Amino acid sequence: MFALDPILDRDTAEICVLPLCRVRLMRDARYPWLVLVPAREGIVEIGDLAREDRVALMDEIVLASRAIEELYEPAKMNVAAIGNIVRQLHVHIVGRNDGDPAWPGPVWGHSAAVPYADGALAAAVEGIRAILGNE
């Protein structure tokens, strides 16, 4: 049975469910930052997924990346499956811009997250959900 890692649950907000992944928004207002979590039990690496799921994961990464591009128009998209802290397979999709707080370095471990202002988290979730729901 699939269960979301408690750290991912704490650090992200639920957006929607795609055929393979749970789509979550990182609770850091500085970056448009999605996390895709394949809803498969015990998966740690992309290579642990069945071939059909690997293809679906790539399709969902592209879909989520396009949602970030449409809403936020970033200069660059960063996509990574690191998993050094949270072992459960999850893919980060981060829109980056020249001059963002971590630019040009990675966002991971750069500094403490900045919470969304009142109402901004819900607005971000709804904006992304609207795009993903129309695909």
PDB file of C-alpha atoms in Angstrom:
ATOM      1  CA  MET A   1       0.000   0.000   0.000  1.00  0.00           C
ATOM      2  CA  PHE A   2       1.366   3.420  -0.970  1.00  0.00           C
ATOM      3  CA  ALA A   3       2.021   5.942   1.796  1.00  0.00           C
ATOM      4  CA  LEU A   4       3.589   9.372   1.427  1.00  0.00           C
ATOM      5  CA  ASP A   5       6.814   9.895   3.365  1.00  0.00           C
ATOM      6  CA  PRO A   6       6.117  12.062   6.460  1.00  0.00           C
ATOM      7  CA  ILE A   7       8.797  14.599   5.489  1.00  0.00           C
ATOM      8  CA  LEU A   8       7.237  15.094   2.053  1.00  0.00           C
ATOM      9  CA  ASP A   9       3.832  15.377   3.671  1.00  0.00           C
ATOM     10  CA  ARG A  10       5.115  18.064   6.057  1.00  0.00           C
ATOM     11  CA  ASP A  11       7.110  20.073   3.504  1.00  0.00           C
ATOM     12  CA  THR A  12       4.627  20.060   0.621  1.00  0.00           C
ATOM     13  CA  ALA A  13       0.966  20.788  -0.098  1.00  0.00           C
ATOM     14  CA  GLU A  14      -1.240  18.457  -2.109  1.00  0.00           C
ATOM     15  CA  ILE A  15      -2.209  19.662  -5.576  1.00  0.00           C
ATOM     16  CA  CYS A  16      -3.687  16.682  -7.408  1.00  0.00           C
ATOM     17  CA  VAL A  17      -3.313  13.049  -8.397  1.00  0.00           C
ATOM     18  CA  LEU A  18      -2.110  12.103 -11.871  1.00  0.00           C
ATOM     19  CA  PRO A  19      -2.267   8.528 -13.216  1.00  0.00           C
ATOM     20  CA  LEU A  20       1.109   7.663 -11.632  1.00  0.00           C
ATOM     21  CA  CYS A  21       2.124  10.483  -9.309  1.00  0.00           C
ATOM     22  CA  ARG A  22       0.879  12.561  -6.464  1.00  0.00           C
ATOM     23  CA  VAL A  23       1.632  16.188  -7.348  1.00  0.00           C
ATOM     24  CA  ARG A  24       2.725  18.359  -4.431  1.00  0.00           C
ATOM     25  CA  LEU A  25       3.841  21.988  -4.051  1.00  0.00           C
ATOM     26  CA  MET A  26       6.916  22.679  -1.940  1.00  0.00           C
ATOM     27  CA  ARG A  27       6.079  25.072   0.879  1.00  0.00           C
ATOM     28  CA  ASP A  28       8.726  27.603  -0.175  1.00  0.00           C
ATOM     29  CA  ALA A  29       7.331  30.780  -1.708  1.00  0.00           C
ATOM     30  CA  ARG A  30      10.659  31.742  -3.287  1.00  0.00           C
ATOM     31  CA  TYR A  31      10.452  29.164  -6.050  1.00  0.00           C
ATOM     32  CA  PRO A  32       7.734  27.577  -8.206  1.00  0.00           C
ATOM     33  CA  TRP A  33       8.592  24.080  -6.994  1.00  0.00           C
ATOM     34  CA  LEU A  34       6.615  20.913  -7.582  1.00  0.00           C
ATOM     35  CA  VAL A  35       7.333  17.441  -6.263  1.00  0.00           C
ATOM     36  CA  LEU A  36       6.028  14.372  -8.087  1.00  0.00           C
ATOM     37  CA  VAL A  37       5.756  11.199  -6.016  1.00  0.00           C
ATOM     38  CA  PRO A  38       5.009   7.971  -7.881  1.00  0.00           C
ATOM     39  CA  ALA A  39       2.282   6.168  -5.956  1.00  0.00           C
ATOM     40  CA  ARG A  40       4.131   2.877  -5.789  1.00  0.00           C
ATOM     41  CA  GLU A  41       5.134   1.198  -2.555  1.00  0.00           C
ATOM     42  CA  GLY A  42       8.810   0.693  -1.765  1.00  0.00           C
ATOM     43  CA  ILE A  43      10.228   2.546  -4.784  1.00  0.00           C
ATOM     44  CA  VAL A  44      13.523   4.338  -4.156  1.00  0.00           C
ATOM     45  CA  GLU A  45      15.100   4.781  -7.596  1.00  0.00           C
ATOM     46  CA  ILE A  46      13.620   5.525 -11.018  1.00  0.00           C
ATOM     47  CA  GLY A  47      15.044   2.198 -12.177  1.00  0.00           C
ATOM     48  CA  ASP A  48      12.885   0.434  -9.562  1.00  0.00           C
ATOM     49  CA  LEU A  49       9.768   1.410 -11.521  1.00  0.00           C
ATOM     50  CA  ALA A  50       8.286  -0.893 -14.140  1.00  0.00           C
ATOM     51  CA  ARG A  51       9.002   0.254 -17.712  1.00  0.00           C
ATOM     52  CA  GLU A  52       5.431   1.548 -18.176  1.00  0.00           C
ATOM     53  CA  ASP A  53       5.723   3.571 -14.978  1.00  0.00           C
ATOM     54  CA  ARG A  54       9.080   5.043 -16.071  1.00  0.00           C
ATOM     55  CA  VAL A  55       7.448   6.249 -19.290  1.00  0.00           C
ATOM     56  CA  ALA A  56       4.466   7.625 -17.348  1.00  0.00           C
ATOM     57  CA  LEU A  57       6.832   9.393 -14.936  1.00  0.00           C
ATOM     58  CA  MET A  58       8.596  11.172 -17.786  1.00  0.00           C
ATOM     59  CA  ASP A  59       5.256  12.217 -19.291  1.00  0.00           C
ATOM     60  CA  GLU A  60       4.109  13.578 -15.927  1.00  0.00           C
ATOM     61  CA  ILE A  61       7.412  15.433 -15.429  1.00  0.00           C
ATOM     62  CA  VAL A  62       6.872  17.150 -18.784  1.00  0.00           C
ATOM     63  CA  LEU A  63       3.259  17.962 -17.881  1.00  0.00           C
ATOM     64  CA  ALA A  64       4.234  19.451 -14.512  1.00  0.00           C
ATOM     65  CA  SER A  65       7.137  21.372 -16.063  1.00  0.00           C
ATOM     66  CA  ARG A  66       4.794  22.915 -18.615  1.00  0.00           C
ATOM     67  CA  ALA A  67       2.430  23.991 -15.843  1.00  0.00           C
ATOM     68  CA  ILE A  68       5.307  25.799 -14.081  1.00  0.00           C
ATOM     69  CA  GLU A  69       6.402  27.365 -17.372  1.00  0.00           C
ATOM     70  CA  GLU A  70       2.874  28.557 -18.175  1.00  0.00           C
ATOM     71  CA  LEU A  71       2.217  30.083 -14.756  1.00  0.00           C
ATOM     72  CA  TYR A  72       5.642  31.454 -13.817  1.00  0.00           C
ATOM     73  CA  GLU A  73       7.687  31.795 -17.047  1.00  0.00           C
ATOM     74  CA  PRO A  74      10.995  30.741 -15.446  1.00  0.00           C
ATOM     75  CA  ALA A  75      14.307  31.178 -17.243  1.00  0.00           C
ATOM     76  CA  LYS A  76      15.265  27.547 -16.527  1.00  0.00           C
ATOM     77  CA  MET A  77      13.642  24.352 -15.279  1.00  0.00           C
ATOM     78  CA  ASN A  78      15.537  22.139 -12.819  1.00  0.00           C
ATOM     79  CA  VAL A  79      14.392  18.519 -12.610  1.00  0.00           C
ATOM     80  CA  ALA A  80      16.014  16.108 -10.166  1.00  0.00           C
ATOM     81  CA  ALA A  81      15.454  12.913  -8.212  1.00  0.00           C
ATOM     82  CA  ILE A  82      17.993  13.150  -5.406  1.00  0.00           C
ATOM     83  CA  GLY A  83      16.610  11.255  -2.423  1.00  0.00           C
ATOM     84  CA  ASN A  84      19.478  11.684   0.015  1.00  0.00           C
ATOM     85  CA  ILE A  85      17.181  12.712   2.863  1.00  0.00           C
ATOM     86  CA  VAL A  86      13.834  11.228   1.764  1.00  0.00           C
ATOM     87  CA  ARG A  87      14.436   7.768   0.301  1.00  0.00           C
ATOM     88  CA  GLN A  88      10.968   7.450  -1.254  1.00  0.00           C
ATOM     89  CA  LEU A  89      11.234   8.195  -4.973  1.00  0.00           C
ATOM     90  CA  HIS A  90      10.184  11.758  -5.674  1.00  0.00           C
ATOM     91  CA  VAL A  91      11.082  14.172  -8.462  1.00  0.00           C
ATOM     92  CA  HIS A  92      11.653  17.876  -7.904  1.00  0.00           C
ATOM     93  CA  ILE A  93      10.576  20.272 -10.657  1.00  0.00           C
ATOM     94  CA  VAL A  94      11.769  23.792  -9.915  1.00  0.00           C
ATOM     95  CA  GLY A  95      11.383  26.926 -12.011  1.00  0.00           C
ATOM     96  CA  ARG A  96      14.514  29.043 -11.708  1.00  0.00           C
ATOM     97  CA  ASN A  97      15.288  32.665 -12.541  1.00  0.00           C
ATOM     98  CA  ASP A  98      18.441  34.750 -12.627  1.00  0.00           C
ATOM     99  CA  GLY A  99      18.697  36.392  -9.247  1.00  0.00           C
ATOM    100  CA  ASP A 100      16.514  33.991  -7.277  1.00  0.00           C
ATOM    101  CA  PRO A 101      17.910  33.404  -3.772  1.00  0.00           C
ATOM    102  CA  ALA A 102      19.934  30.317  -4.719  1.00  0.00           C
ATOM    103  CA  TRP A 103      20.910  31.321  -8.275  1.00  0.00           C
ATOM    104  CA  PRO A 104      22.945  29.882  -9.940  1.00  0.00           C
ATOM    105  CA  GLY A 105      23.424  27.101  -7.388  1.00  0.00           C
ATOM    106  CA  PRO A 106      20.916  24.411  -6.466  1.00  0.00           C
ATOM    107  CA  VAL A 107      17.921  25.201  -4.264  1.00  0.00           C
ATOM    108  CA  TRP A 108      18.433  22.069  -2.160  1.00  0.00           C
ATOM    109  CA  GLY A 109      19.976  22.940   1.170  1.00  0.00           C
ATOM    110  CA  HIS A 110      20.503  26.576   0.208  1.00  0.00           C
ATOM    111  CA  SER A 111      18.548  28.095   3.099  1.00  0.00           C
ATOM    112  CA  ALA A 112      15.383  27.699   5.139  1.00  0.00           C
ATOM    113  CA  ALA A 113      12.102  27.739   3.248  1.00  0.00           C
ATOM    114  CA  VAL A 114      10.079  30.947   3.194  1.00  0.00           C
ATOM    115  CA  PRO A 115       6.387  30.291   3.929  1.00  0.00           C
ATOM    116  CA  TYR A 116       3.727  31.496   1.540  1.00  0.00           C
ATOM    117  CA  ALA A 117       1.792  34.593   2.598  1.00  0.00           C
ATOM    118  CA  ASP A 118      -1.844  34.207   3.664  1.00  0.00           C
ATOM    119  CA  GLY A 119      -3.872  32.888   0.748  1.00  0.00           C
ATOM    120  CA  ALA A 120      -0.878  32.616  -1.598  1.00  0.00           C
ATOM    121  CA  LEU A 121      -0.362  28.891  -1.023  1.00  0.00           C
ATOM    122  CA  ALA A 122      -3.994  28.118  -1.858  1.00  0.00           C
ATOM    123  CA  ALA A 123      -3.810  30.362  -4.945  1.00  0.00           C
ATOM    124  CA  ALA A 124      -0.650  28.613  -6.170  1.00  0.00           C
ATOM    125  CA  VAL A 125      -2.198  25.176  -5.609  1.00  0.00           C
ATOM    126  CA  GLU A 126      -5.390  26.169  -7.450  1.00  0.00           C
ATOM    127  CA  GLY A 127      -3.461  27.703 -10.370  1.00  0.00           C
ATOM    128  CA  ILE A 128      -1.385  24.585 -10.916  1.00  0.00           C
ATOM    129  CA  ARG A 129      -4.354  22.281 -10.342  1.00  0.00           C
ATOM    130  CA  ALA A 130      -6.351  24.158 -12.989  1.00  0.00           C
ATOM    131  CA  ILE A 131      -3.628  23.652 -15.589  1.00  0.00           C
ATOM    132  CA  LEU A 132      -2.978  19.994 -14.753  1.00  0.00           C
ATOM    133  CA  GLY A 133      -6.684  19.246 -14.693  1.00  0.00           C
ATOM    134  CA  ASN A 134      -7.075  20.569 -18.229  1.00  0.00           C
ATOM    135  CA  GLU A 135      -4.373  18.344 -19.731  1.00  0.00           C
TER     136      GLU A 135
END
